[in-house]
N, CA and C of each residue as an Amber inpcrd file, in Angstrom:
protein
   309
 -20.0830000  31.3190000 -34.3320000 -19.6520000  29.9530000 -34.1510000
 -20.2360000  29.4220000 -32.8440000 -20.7190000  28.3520000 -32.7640000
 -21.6120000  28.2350000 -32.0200000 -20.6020000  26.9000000 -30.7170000
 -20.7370000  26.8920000 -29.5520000 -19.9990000  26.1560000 -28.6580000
 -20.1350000  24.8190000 -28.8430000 -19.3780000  24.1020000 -28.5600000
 -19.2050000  22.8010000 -28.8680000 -20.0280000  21.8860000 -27.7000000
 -20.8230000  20.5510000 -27.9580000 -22.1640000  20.0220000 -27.5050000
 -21.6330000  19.5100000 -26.4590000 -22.0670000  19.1790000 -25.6160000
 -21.6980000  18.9180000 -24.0670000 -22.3310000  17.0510000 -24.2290000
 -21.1130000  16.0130000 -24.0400000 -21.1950000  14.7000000 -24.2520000
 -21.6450000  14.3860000 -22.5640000 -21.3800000  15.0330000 -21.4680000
 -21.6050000  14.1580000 -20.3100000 -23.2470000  13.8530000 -20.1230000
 -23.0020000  12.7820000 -19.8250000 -24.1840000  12.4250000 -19.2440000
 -24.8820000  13.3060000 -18.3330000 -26.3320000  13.2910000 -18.3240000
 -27.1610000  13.7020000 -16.6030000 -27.6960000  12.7480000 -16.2690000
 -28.1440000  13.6610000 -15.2650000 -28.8090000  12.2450000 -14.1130000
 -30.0610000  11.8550000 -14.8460000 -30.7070000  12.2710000 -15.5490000
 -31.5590000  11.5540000 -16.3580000 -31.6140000  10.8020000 -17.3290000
 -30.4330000  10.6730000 -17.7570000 -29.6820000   9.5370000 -19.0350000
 -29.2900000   8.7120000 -18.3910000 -29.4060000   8.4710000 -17.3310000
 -28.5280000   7.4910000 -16.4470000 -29.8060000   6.2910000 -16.2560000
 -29.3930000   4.9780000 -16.2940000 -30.3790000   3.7180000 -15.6010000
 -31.1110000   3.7760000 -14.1090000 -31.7270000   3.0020000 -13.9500000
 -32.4960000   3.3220000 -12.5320000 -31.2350000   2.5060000 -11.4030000
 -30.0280000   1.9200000 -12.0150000 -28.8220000   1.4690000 -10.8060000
 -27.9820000   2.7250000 -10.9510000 -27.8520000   3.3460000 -12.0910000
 -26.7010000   4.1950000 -11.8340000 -27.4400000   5.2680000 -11.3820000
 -28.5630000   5.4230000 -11.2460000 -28.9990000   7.1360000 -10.2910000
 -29.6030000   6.4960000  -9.2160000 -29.2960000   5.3430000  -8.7560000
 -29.1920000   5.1550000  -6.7910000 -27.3760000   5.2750000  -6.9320000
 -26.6900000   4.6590000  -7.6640000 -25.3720000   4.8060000  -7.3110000
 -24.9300000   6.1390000  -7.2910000 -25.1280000   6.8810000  -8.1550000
 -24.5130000   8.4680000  -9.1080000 -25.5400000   9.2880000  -9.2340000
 -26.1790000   9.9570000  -8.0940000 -26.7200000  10.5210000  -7.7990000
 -26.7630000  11.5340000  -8.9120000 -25.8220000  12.4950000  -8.2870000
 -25.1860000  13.4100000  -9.1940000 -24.3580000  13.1360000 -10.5420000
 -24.8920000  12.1100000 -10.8010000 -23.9450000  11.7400000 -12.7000000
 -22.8240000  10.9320000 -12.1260000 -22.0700000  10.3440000 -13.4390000
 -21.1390000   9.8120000 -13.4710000 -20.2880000  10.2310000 -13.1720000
 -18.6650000  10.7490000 -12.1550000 -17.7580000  11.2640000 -12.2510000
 -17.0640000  11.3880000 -13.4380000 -16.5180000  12.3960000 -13.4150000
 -15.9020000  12.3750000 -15.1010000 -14.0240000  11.8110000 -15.1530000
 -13.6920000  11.5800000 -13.3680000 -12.3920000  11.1440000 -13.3810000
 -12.3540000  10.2040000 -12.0640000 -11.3670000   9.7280000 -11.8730000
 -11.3970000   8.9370000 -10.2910000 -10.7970000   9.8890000  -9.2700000
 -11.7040000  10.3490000  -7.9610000 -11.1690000  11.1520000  -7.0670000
  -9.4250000  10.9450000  -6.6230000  -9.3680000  12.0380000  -6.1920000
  -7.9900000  12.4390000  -5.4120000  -7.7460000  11.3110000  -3.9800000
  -6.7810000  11.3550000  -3.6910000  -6.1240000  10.2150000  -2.9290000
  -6.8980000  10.8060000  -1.7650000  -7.0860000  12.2390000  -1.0630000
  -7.8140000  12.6330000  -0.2350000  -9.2270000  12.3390000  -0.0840000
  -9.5750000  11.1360000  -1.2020000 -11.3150000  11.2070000  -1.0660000
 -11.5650000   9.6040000  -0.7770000 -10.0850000   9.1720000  -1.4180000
 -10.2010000   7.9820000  -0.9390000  -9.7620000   7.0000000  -2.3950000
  -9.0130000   7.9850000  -3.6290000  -9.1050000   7.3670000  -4.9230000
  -7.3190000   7.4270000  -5.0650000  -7.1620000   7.3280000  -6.2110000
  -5.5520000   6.9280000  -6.5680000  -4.7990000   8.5160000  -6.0190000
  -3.6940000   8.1900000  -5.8440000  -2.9000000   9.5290000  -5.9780000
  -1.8040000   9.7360000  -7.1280000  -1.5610000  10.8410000  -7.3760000
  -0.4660000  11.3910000  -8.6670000   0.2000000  10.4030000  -8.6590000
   0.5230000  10.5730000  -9.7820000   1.4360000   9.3720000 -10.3830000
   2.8480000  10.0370000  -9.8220000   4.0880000   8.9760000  -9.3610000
   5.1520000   9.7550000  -9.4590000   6.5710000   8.9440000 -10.0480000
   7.7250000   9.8100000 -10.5100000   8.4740000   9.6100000 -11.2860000
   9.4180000   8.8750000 -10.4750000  10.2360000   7.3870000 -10.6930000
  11.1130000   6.9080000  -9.8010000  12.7130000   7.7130000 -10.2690000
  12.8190000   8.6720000 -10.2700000  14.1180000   9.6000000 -10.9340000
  15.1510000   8.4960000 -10.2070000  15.1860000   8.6280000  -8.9120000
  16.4870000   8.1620000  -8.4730000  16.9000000   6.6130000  -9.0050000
  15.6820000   5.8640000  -8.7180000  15.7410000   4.2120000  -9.3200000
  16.7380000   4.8520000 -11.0940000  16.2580000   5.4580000 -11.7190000
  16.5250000   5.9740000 -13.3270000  17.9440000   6.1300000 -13.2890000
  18.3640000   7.1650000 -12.1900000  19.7130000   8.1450000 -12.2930000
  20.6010000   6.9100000 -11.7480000  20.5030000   5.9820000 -10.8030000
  21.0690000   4.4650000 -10.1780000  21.1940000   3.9850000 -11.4260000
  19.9890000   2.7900000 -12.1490000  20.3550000   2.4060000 -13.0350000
  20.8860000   3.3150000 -14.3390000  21.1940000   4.0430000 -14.8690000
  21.2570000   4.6640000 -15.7660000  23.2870000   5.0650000 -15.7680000
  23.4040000   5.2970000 -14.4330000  25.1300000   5.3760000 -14.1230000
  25.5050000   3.7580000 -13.5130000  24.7980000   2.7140000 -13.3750000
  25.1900000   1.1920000 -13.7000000  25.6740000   0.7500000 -14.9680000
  24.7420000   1.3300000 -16.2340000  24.8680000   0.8490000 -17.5580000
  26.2250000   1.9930000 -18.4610000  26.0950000   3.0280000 -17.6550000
  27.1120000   3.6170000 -18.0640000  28.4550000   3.3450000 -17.6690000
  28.9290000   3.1490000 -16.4340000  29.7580000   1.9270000 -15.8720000
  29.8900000   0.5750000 -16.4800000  29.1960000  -0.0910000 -16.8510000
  29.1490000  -1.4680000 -17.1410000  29.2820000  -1.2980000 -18.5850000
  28.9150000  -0.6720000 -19.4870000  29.1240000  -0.3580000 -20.9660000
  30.6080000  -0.2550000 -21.3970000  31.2980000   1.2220000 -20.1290000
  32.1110000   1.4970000 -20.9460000  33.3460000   0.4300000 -20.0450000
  33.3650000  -0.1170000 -19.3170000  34.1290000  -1.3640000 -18.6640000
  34.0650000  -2.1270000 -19.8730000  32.8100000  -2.7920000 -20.2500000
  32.9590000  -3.8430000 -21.4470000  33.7080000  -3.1760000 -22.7650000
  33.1320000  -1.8470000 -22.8920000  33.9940000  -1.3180000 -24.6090000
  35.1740000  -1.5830000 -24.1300000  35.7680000  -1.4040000 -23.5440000
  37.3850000  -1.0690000 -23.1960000  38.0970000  -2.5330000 -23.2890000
  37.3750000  -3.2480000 -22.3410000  37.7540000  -5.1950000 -22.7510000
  37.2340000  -5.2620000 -23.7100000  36.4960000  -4.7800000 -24.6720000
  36.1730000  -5.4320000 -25.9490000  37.6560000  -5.3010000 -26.9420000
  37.6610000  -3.7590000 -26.7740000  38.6850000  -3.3970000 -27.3640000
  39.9020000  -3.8030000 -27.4740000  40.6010000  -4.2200000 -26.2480000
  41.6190000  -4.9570000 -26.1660000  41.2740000  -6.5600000 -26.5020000
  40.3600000  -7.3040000 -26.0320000  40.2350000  -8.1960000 -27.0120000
  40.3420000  -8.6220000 -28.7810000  39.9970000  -9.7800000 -28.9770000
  40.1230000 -10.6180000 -30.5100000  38.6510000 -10.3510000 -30.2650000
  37.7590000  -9.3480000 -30.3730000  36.1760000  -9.5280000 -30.9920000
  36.0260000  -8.8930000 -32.2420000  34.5470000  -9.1920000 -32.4970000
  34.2050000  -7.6970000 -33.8030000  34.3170000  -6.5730000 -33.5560000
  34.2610000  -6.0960000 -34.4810000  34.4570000  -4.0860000 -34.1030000
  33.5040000  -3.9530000 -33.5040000  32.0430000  -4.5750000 -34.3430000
  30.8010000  -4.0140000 -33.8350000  30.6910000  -3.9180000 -32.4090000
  31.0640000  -4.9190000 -32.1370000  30.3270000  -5.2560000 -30.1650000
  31.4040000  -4.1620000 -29.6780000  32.5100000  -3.2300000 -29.4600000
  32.9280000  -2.6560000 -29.0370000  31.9860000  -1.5590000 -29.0770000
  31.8290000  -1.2350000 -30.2200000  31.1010000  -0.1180000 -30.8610000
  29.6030000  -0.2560000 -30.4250000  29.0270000  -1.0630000 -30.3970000
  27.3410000  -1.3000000 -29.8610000  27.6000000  -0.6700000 -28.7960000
  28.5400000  -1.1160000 -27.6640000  28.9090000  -0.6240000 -26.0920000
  29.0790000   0.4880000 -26.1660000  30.2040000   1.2060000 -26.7990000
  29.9030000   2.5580000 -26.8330000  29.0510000   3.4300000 -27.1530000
  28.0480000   3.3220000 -28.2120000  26.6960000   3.6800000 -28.0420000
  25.9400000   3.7350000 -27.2380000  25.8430000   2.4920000 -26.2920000
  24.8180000   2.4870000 -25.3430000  25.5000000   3.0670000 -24.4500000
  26.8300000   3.5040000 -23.6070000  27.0720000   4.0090000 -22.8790000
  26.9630000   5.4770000 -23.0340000  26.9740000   6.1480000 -24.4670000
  26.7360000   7.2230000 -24.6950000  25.0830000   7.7720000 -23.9430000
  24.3760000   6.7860000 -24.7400000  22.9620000   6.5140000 -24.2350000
  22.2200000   6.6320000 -22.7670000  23.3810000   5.7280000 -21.7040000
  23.4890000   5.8370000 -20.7570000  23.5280000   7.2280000 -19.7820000
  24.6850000   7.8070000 -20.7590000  25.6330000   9.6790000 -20.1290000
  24.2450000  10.4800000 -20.7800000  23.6280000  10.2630000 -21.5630000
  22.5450000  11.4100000 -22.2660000  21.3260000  11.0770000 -21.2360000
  20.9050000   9.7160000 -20.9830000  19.6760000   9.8770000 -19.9610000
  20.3410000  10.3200000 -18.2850000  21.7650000  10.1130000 -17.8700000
  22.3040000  10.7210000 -16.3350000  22.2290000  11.8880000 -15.8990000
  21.9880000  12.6280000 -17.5270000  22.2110000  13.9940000 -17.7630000
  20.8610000  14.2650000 -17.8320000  20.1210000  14.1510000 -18.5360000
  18.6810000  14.3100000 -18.1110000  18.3090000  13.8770000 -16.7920000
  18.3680000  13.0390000 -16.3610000  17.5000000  12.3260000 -14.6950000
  18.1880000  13.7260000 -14.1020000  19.5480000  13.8800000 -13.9440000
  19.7060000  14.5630000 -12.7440000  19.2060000  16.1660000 -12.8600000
  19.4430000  16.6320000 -14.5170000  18.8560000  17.9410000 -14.4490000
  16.9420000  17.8720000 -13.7500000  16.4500000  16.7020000 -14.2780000
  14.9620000  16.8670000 -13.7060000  14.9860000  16.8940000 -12.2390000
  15.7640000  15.9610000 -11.6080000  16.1510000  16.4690000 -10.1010000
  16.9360000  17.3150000  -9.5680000  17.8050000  18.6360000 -10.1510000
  18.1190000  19.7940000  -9.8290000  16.7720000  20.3760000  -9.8350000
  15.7930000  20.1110000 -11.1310000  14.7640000  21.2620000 -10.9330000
  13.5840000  20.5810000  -9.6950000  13.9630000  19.6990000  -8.9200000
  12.9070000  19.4730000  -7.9620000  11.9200000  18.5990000  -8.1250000
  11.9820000  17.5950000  -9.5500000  11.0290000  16.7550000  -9.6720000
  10.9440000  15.9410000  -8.4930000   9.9720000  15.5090000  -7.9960000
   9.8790000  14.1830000  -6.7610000  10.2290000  13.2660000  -7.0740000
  10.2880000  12.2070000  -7.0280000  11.1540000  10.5500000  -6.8320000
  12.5130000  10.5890000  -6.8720000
């Protein structure tokens, strides 16, 4: 079985602007923040785990006045869903920040 064909460019496939620019070929990614290019992407956990115990607060405040209210069932019931929703992502954010994720 024979290895699979190599798509990058060389410096000889390249135009007479891109081999004064790219000497050495095209980069195949954008450098590291140390070279002067983007850095890692990172996760805003805490912004997540904040909003995420807001909506869980604010959900189950509204089910509870829904409940005692004259409304539909549904809108009680929508609220409690999403507050469920709410407790399942609090529970995720914070386990990813027990294990040390950054943000």
């Amino acid at each position: 079985m024979s290895e699979p064909r190599d798509d990058r460019r060389t410096p000889d496939d390249l135009t007479e602007y891109e081999r004064d620019d790219f000497p050495h070929g095209i980069p195949e990614s954008q450098p590291r923040a140390v070279e002067g290019g983007a850095g890692e992407a990172r996760s805003a956990l805490t912004l997540r785990l904040v909003l995420a115990a807001f909506g869980l607060v604010l959900c189950a405040v509204l089910a509870v006045l829904a409940f005692a209210s004259d409304v539909p069932v549904f809108i009680p019931v929508v609220l409690c869903v999403l507050a469920a929703v709410a407790l399942v992502d609090l529970g995720v954010v914070a386990r990813r920040k027990a294990r040390g994720e950054p943000g």
